[in-house]
Amino acid sequence: MGRIIVLLFITIFLHAEDFITQTEYAKMLYSNPRGIGCDSCHGKKGEGGVLATFNKKGEKKLLKAPPINNLSLNEFRRGILKQSPVMPSYFLTDEEIVSLYNYVHVKDQNSSK
Ligand code: HEC
């Protein structure tokens, strides 16, 4: 049921470009693409984040999602398309990838960065 609702929302988002701005569209895409938000791993605006900590042979290790707001469009695209043991595969159109790329490069109006 939840999955169906998510799919419905995504369908709506994909057709929502006409009545919402590019940034709003990209924000929704970033936080809920195909049900798994980039933000849950890469941080609110692509600054990267720690996914988990674990012990390996008594040593504390971090599993991190790298920052993605410092890449070229090509690196960004390649990073999304390549297979990863951690990051899910997304089937995004090039337009969506460009939207996401632009989104992590838009500075929030009221953020200090
Ligand atoms: C489950 C956590 C997770 C989610 C969700 C996730 N990523 Fe990732 N992402 C990673 C990890 C971890 C890596 C590092 C590559 C690896 O370990 O294989 C990565 C790598 C990347 C890279 C390449 C970074 C580089 O330096 O080359 C890009 C670009 C990227 N992700 C974009 C995205 C976008 C856009 C989304 C949403 C559509 C997303 N990711 C969702 C965990 C995630």
PDB file of C-alpha atoms and ligand atoms in Angstrom:
ATOM      1  CA  MET A   1       0.000   0.000   0.000  1.00  0.00           C
ATOM      2  CA  GLY A   2       2.697   2.486   1.036  1.00  0.00           C
ATOM      3  CA  ARG A   3       4.601   1.562  -2.082  1.00  0.00           C
ATOM      4  CA  ILE A   4       1.640   2.253  -4.286  1.00  0.00           C
ATOM      5  CA  ILE A   5       1.210   5.651  -2.722  1.00  0.00           C
ATOM      6  CA  VAL A   6       4.891   6.414  -3.279  1.00  0.00           C
ATOM      7  CA  LEU A   7       4.606   5.365  -6.919  1.00  0.00           C
ATOM      8  CA  LEU A   8       1.525   7.515  -7.308  1.00  0.00           C
ATOM      9  CA  PHE A   9       3.348  10.501  -5.859  1.00  0.00           C
ATOM     10  CA  ILE A  10       6.288   9.986  -8.149  1.00  0.00           C
ATOM     11  CA  THR A  11       3.971   9.833 -11.125  1.00  0.00           C
ATOM     12  CA  ILE A  12       2.459  13.083  -9.997  1.00  0.00           C
ATOM     13  CA  PHE A  13       5.897  14.664  -9.472  1.00  0.00           C
ATOM     14  CA  LEU A  14       7.014  13.649 -12.929  1.00  0.00           C
ATOM     15  CA  HIS A  15       4.098  15.502 -14.423  1.00  0.00           C
ATOM     16  CA  ALA A  16       4.266  18.354 -11.989  1.00  0.00           C
ATOM     17  CA  GLU A  17       6.847  20.442 -13.798  1.00  0.00           C
ATOM     18  CA  ASP A  18       4.203  22.692 -15.270  1.00  0.00           C
ATOM     19  CA  PHE A  19       2.841  23.959 -12.012  1.00  0.00           C
ATOM     20  CA  ILE A  20       5.789  23.861  -9.653  1.00  0.00           C
ATOM     21  CA  THR A  21       9.205  25.423 -10.089  1.00  0.00           C
ATOM     22  CA  GLN A  22      12.280  23.479 -11.218  1.00  0.00           C
ATOM     23  CA  THR A  23      13.779  23.792  -7.731  1.00  0.00           C
ATOM     24  CA  GLU A  24      10.686  22.454  -6.010  1.00  0.00           C
ATOM     25  CA  TYR A  25      10.556  19.601  -8.477  1.00  0.00           C
ATOM     26  CA  ALA A  26      14.229  18.781  -7.956  1.00  0.00           C
ATOM     27  CA  LYS A  27      13.815  18.952  -4.208  1.00  0.00           C
ATOM     28  CA  MET A  28      11.054  16.347  -4.307  1.00  0.00           C
ATOM     29  CA  LEU A  29      13.090  14.202  -6.650  1.00  0.00           C
ATOM     30  CA  TYR A  30      16.104  14.474  -4.370  1.00  0.00           C
ATOM     31  CA  SER A  31      14.228  13.526  -1.236  1.00  0.00           C
ATOM     32  CA  ASN A  32      12.048  10.828  -2.762  1.00  0.00           C
ATOM     33  CA  PRO A  33      13.319   9.373  -6.025  1.00  0.00           C
ATOM     34  CA  ARG A  34      11.731   5.996  -6.615  1.00  0.00           C
ATOM     35  CA  GLY A  35      11.043   5.718  -2.914  1.00  0.00           C
ATOM     36  CA  ILE A  36      14.587   6.041  -1.542  1.00  0.00           C
ATOM     37  CA  GLY A  37      15.762   9.554  -0.916  1.00  0.00           C
ATOM     38  CA  CYS A  38      19.267  10.620  -1.798  1.00  0.00           C
ATOM     39  CA  ASP A  39      19.033  12.831   1.281  1.00  0.00           C
ATOM     40  CA  SER A  40      18.850   9.847   3.619  1.00  0.00           C
ATOM     41  CA  CYS A  41      22.423   8.965   2.657  1.00  0.00           C
ATOM     42  CA  HIS A  42      24.030  12.012   1.055  1.00  0.00           C
ATOM     43  CA  GLY A  43      22.605  14.631   3.404  1.00  0.00           C
ATOM     44  CA  LYS A  44      20.094  17.395   2.873  1.00  0.00           C
ATOM     45  CA  LYS A  45      21.960  19.125   0.060  1.00  0.00           C
ATOM     46  CA  GLY A  46      24.526  16.534  -0.981  1.00  0.00           C
ATOM     47  CA  GLU A  47      27.106  17.350   1.669  1.00  0.00           C
ATOM     48  CA  GLY A  48      27.610  13.646   2.399  1.00  0.00           C
ATOM     49  CA  GLY A  49      26.949  11.712   5.546  1.00  0.00           C
ATOM     50  CA  VAL A  50      27.807   8.793   7.771  1.00  0.00           C
ATOM     51  CA  LEU A  51      25.536   5.816   7.162  1.00  0.00           C
ATOM     52  CA  ALA A  52      26.755   3.482   9.859  1.00  0.00           C
ATOM     53  CA  THR A  53      29.579   2.765  12.250  1.00  0.00           C
ATOM     54  CA  PHE A  54      30.883  -0.717  12.806  1.00  0.00           C
ATOM     55  CA  ASN A  55      33.791  -2.576  14.317  1.00  0.00           C
ATOM     56  CA  LYS A  56      36.232  -4.441  12.177  1.00  0.00           C
ATOM     57  CA  LYS A  57      38.900  -6.359  14.085  1.00  0.00           C
ATOM     58  CA  GLY A  58      38.439  -4.067  17.034  1.00  0.00           C
ATOM     59  CA  GLU A  59      38.815  -0.961  14.907  1.00  0.00           C
ATOM     60  CA  LYS A  60      35.976   1.492  14.586  1.00  0.00           C
ATOM     61  CA  LYS A  61      34.983   2.002  10.964  1.00  0.00           C
ATOM     62  CA  LEU A  62      32.573   4.364   9.286  1.00  0.00           C
ATOM     63  CA  LEU A  63      30.423   3.632   6.281  1.00  0.00           C
ATOM     64  CA  LYS A  64      30.040   6.954   4.527  1.00  0.00           C
ATOM     65  CA  ALA A  65      28.122   8.367   1.624  1.00  0.00           C
ATOM     66  CA  PRO A  66      30.471  10.815  -0.122  1.00  0.00           C
ATOM     67  CA  PRO A  67      29.609  14.458  -0.698  1.00  0.00           C
ATOM     68  CA  ILE A  68      27.986  14.870  -4.115  1.00  0.00           C
ATOM     69  CA  ASN A  69      27.790  18.641  -4.292  1.00  0.00           C
ATOM     70  CA  ASN A  70      31.388  19.012  -5.466  1.00  0.00           C
ATOM     71  CA  LEU A  71      31.343  16.914  -8.647  1.00  0.00           C
ATOM     72  CA  SER A  72      31.161  17.806 -12.315  1.00  0.00           C
ATOM     73  CA  LEU A  73      27.937  16.859 -14.080  1.00  0.00           C
ATOM     74  CA  ASN A  74      29.738  13.949 -15.739  1.00  0.00           C
ATOM     75  CA  GLU A  75      31.104  12.607 -12.467  1.00  0.00           C
ATOM     76  CA  PHE A  76      27.689  13.056 -10.900  1.00  0.00           C
ATOM     77  CA  ARG A  77      25.986  11.165 -13.724  1.00  0.00           C
ATOM     78  CA  ARG A  78      28.576   8.387 -13.653  1.00  0.00           C
ATOM     79  CA  GLY A  79      28.209   8.088  -9.867  1.00  0.00           C
ATOM     80  CA  ILE A  80      24.462   7.562 -10.173  1.00  0.00           C
ATOM     81  CA  LEU A  81      24.686   5.090 -13.028  1.00  0.00           C
ATOM     82  CA  LYS A  82      27.491   2.887 -11.780  1.00  0.00           C
ATOM     83  CA  GLN A  83      26.697  -0.221  -9.742  1.00  0.00           C
ATOM     84  CA  SER A  84      27.432   0.068  -6.068  1.00  0.00           C
ATOM     85  CA  PRO A  85      27.202  -2.412  -3.213  1.00  0.00           C
ATOM     86  CA  VAL A  86      25.671   0.267  -1.011  1.00  0.00           C
ATOM     87  CA  MET A  87      23.827   2.759  -3.122  1.00  0.00           C
ATOM     88  CA  PRO A  88      20.637   1.549  -4.779  1.00  0.00           C
ATOM     89  CA  SER A  89      20.341   1.609  -8.568  1.00  0.00           C
ATOM     90  CA  TYR A  90      18.058   4.291  -9.866  1.00  0.00           C
ATOM     91  CA  PHE A  91      16.559   4.460 -13.279  1.00  0.00           C
ATOM     92  CA  LEU A  92      16.568   8.166 -13.773  1.00  0.00           C
ATOM     93  CA  THR A  93      16.252  10.015 -17.029  1.00  0.00           C
ATOM     94  CA  ASP A  94      19.038  12.362 -17.991  1.00  0.00           C
ATOM     95  CA  GLU A  95      16.677  15.255 -17.344  1.00  0.00           C
ATOM     96  CA  GLU A  96      16.137  14.011 -13.788  1.00  0.00           C
ATOM     97  CA  ILE A  97      19.876  13.614 -13.257  1.00  0.00           C
ATOM     98  CA  VAL A  98      20.452  17.182 -14.414  1.00  0.00           C
ATOM     99  CA  SER A  99      17.656  18.368 -12.094  1.00  0.00           C
ATOM    100  CA  LEU A 100      19.273  16.596  -9.153  1.00  0.00           C
ATOM    101  CA  TYR A 101      22.678  17.946 -10.105  1.00  0.00           C
ATOM    102  CA  ASN A 102      21.322  21.477 -10.177  1.00  0.00           C
ATOM    103  CA  TYR A 103      19.487  20.945  -6.925  1.00  0.00           C
ATOM    104  CA  VAL A 104      22.582  20.091  -4.863  1.00  0.00           C
ATOM    105  CA  HIS A 105      24.251  23.177  -6.316  1.00  0.00           C
ATOM    106  CA  VAL A 106      21.463  25.614  -5.469  1.00  0.00           C
ATOM    107  CA  LYS A 107      22.256  27.437  -2.263  1.00  0.00           C
ATOM    108  CA  ASP A 108      19.381  27.687   0.194  1.00  0.00           C
ATOM    109  CA  GLN A 109      18.322  31.287   0.573  1.00  0.00           C
ATOM    110  CA  ASN A 110      18.398  31.176   4.336  1.00  0.00           C
ATOM    111  CA  SER A 111      21.328  28.849   4.841  1.00  0.00           C
ATOM    112  CA  SER A 112      24.627  30.181   6.115  1.00  0.00           C
ATOM    113  CA  LYS A 113      26.753  28.475   3.431  1.00  0.00           C
TER     114      LYS A 113
HETATM  115  C1  HEC B   1      21.653   3.832   0.709  1.00  0.00           C
HETATM  116  C2  HEC B   1      22.447   5.045   0.679  1.00  0.00           C
HETATM  117  C3  HEC B   1      22.478   5.856  -0.604  1.00  0.00           C
HETATM  118  C4  HEC B   1      21.416   6.406  -1.278  1.00  0.00           C
HETATM  119  C5  HEC B   1      19.938   6.309  -0.955  1.00  0.00           C
HETATM  120  C6  HEC B   1      21.983   7.154  -2.391  1.00  0.00           C
HETATM  121  N1  HEC B   1      23.347   7.025  -2.395  1.00  0.00           N
HETATM  122 FE1  HEC B   1      24.623   7.838  -3.723  1.00  0.00          FE
HETATM  123  N2  HEC B   1      26.177   6.829  -2.884  1.00  0.00           N
HETATM  124  C7  HEC B   1      26.108   6.083  -1.724  1.00  0.00           C
HETATM  125  C8  HEC B   1      27.418   5.538  -1.427  1.00  0.00           C
HETATM  126  C9  HEC B   1      27.785   4.667  -0.215  1.00  0.00           C
HETATM  127  C10 HEC B   1      28.279   5.977  -2.465  1.00  0.00           C
HETATM  128  C11 HEC B   1      29.768   5.670  -2.637  1.00  0.00           C
HETATM  129  C12 HEC B   1      29.957   4.698  -3.764  1.00  0.00           C
HETATM  130  C13 HEC B   1      30.021   3.290  -3.307  1.00  0.00           C
HETATM  131  O1  HEC B   1      30.311   3.010  -2.147  1.00  0.00           O
HETATM  132  O2  HEC B   1      29.787   2.399  -4.134  1.00  0.00           O
HETATM  133  C14 HEC B   1      27.459   6.797  -3.365  1.00  0.00           C
HETATM  134  C15 HEC B   1      27.930   7.440  -4.508  1.00  0.00           C
HETATM  135  C16 HEC B   1      27.222   8.400  -5.208  1.00  0.00           C
HETATM  136  C17 HEC B   1      27.779   9.233  -6.262  1.00  0.00           C
HETATM  137  C18 HEC B   1      29.221   9.206  -6.759  1.00  0.00           C
HETATM  138  C19 HEC B   1      30.064  10.042  -5.842  1.00  0.00           C
HETATM  139  C20 HEC B   1      31.497  10.163  -6.322  1.00  0.00           C
HETATM  140  O3  HEC B   1      32.279  10.792  -5.598  1.00  0.00           O
HETATM  141  O4  HEC B   1      31.813   9.632  -7.391  1.00  0.00           O
HETATM  142  C21 HEC B   1      26.782  10.045  -6.692  1.00  0.00           C
HETATM  143  C22 HEC B   1      26.866  11.119  -7.768  1.00  0.00           C
HETATM  144  C23 HEC B   1      25.596   9.719  -5.932  1.00  0.00           C
HETATM  145  N3  HEC B   1      25.913   8.711  -5.045  1.00  0.00           N
HETATM  146  C24 HEC B   1      24.370  10.325  -6.098  1.00  0.00           C
HETATM  147  C25 HEC B   1      23.194   9.891  -5.498  1.00  0.00           C
HETATM  148  C26 HEC B   1      21.878  10.395  -5.811  1.00  0.00           C
HETATM  149  C27 HEC B   1      21.579  11.529  -6.804  1.00  0.00           C
HETATM  150  C28 HEC B   1      20.986   9.689  -5.076  1.00  0.00           C
HETATM  151  C29 HEC B   1      19.460   9.749  -5.130  1.00  0.00           C
HETATM  152  C30 HEC B   1      18.872   9.529  -6.444  1.00  0.00           C
HETATM  153  C31 HEC B   1      21.764   8.757  -4.229  1.00  0.00           C
HETATM  154  N4  HEC B   1      23.087   8.908  -4.534  1.00  0.00           N
HETATM  155  C32 HEC B   1      21.233   7.884  -3.301  1.00  0.00           C
HETATM  156  C33 HEC B   1      24.976   5.883  -0.957  1.00  0.00           C
HETATM  157  C34 HEC B   1      23.692   6.241  -1.318  1.00  0.00           C
END
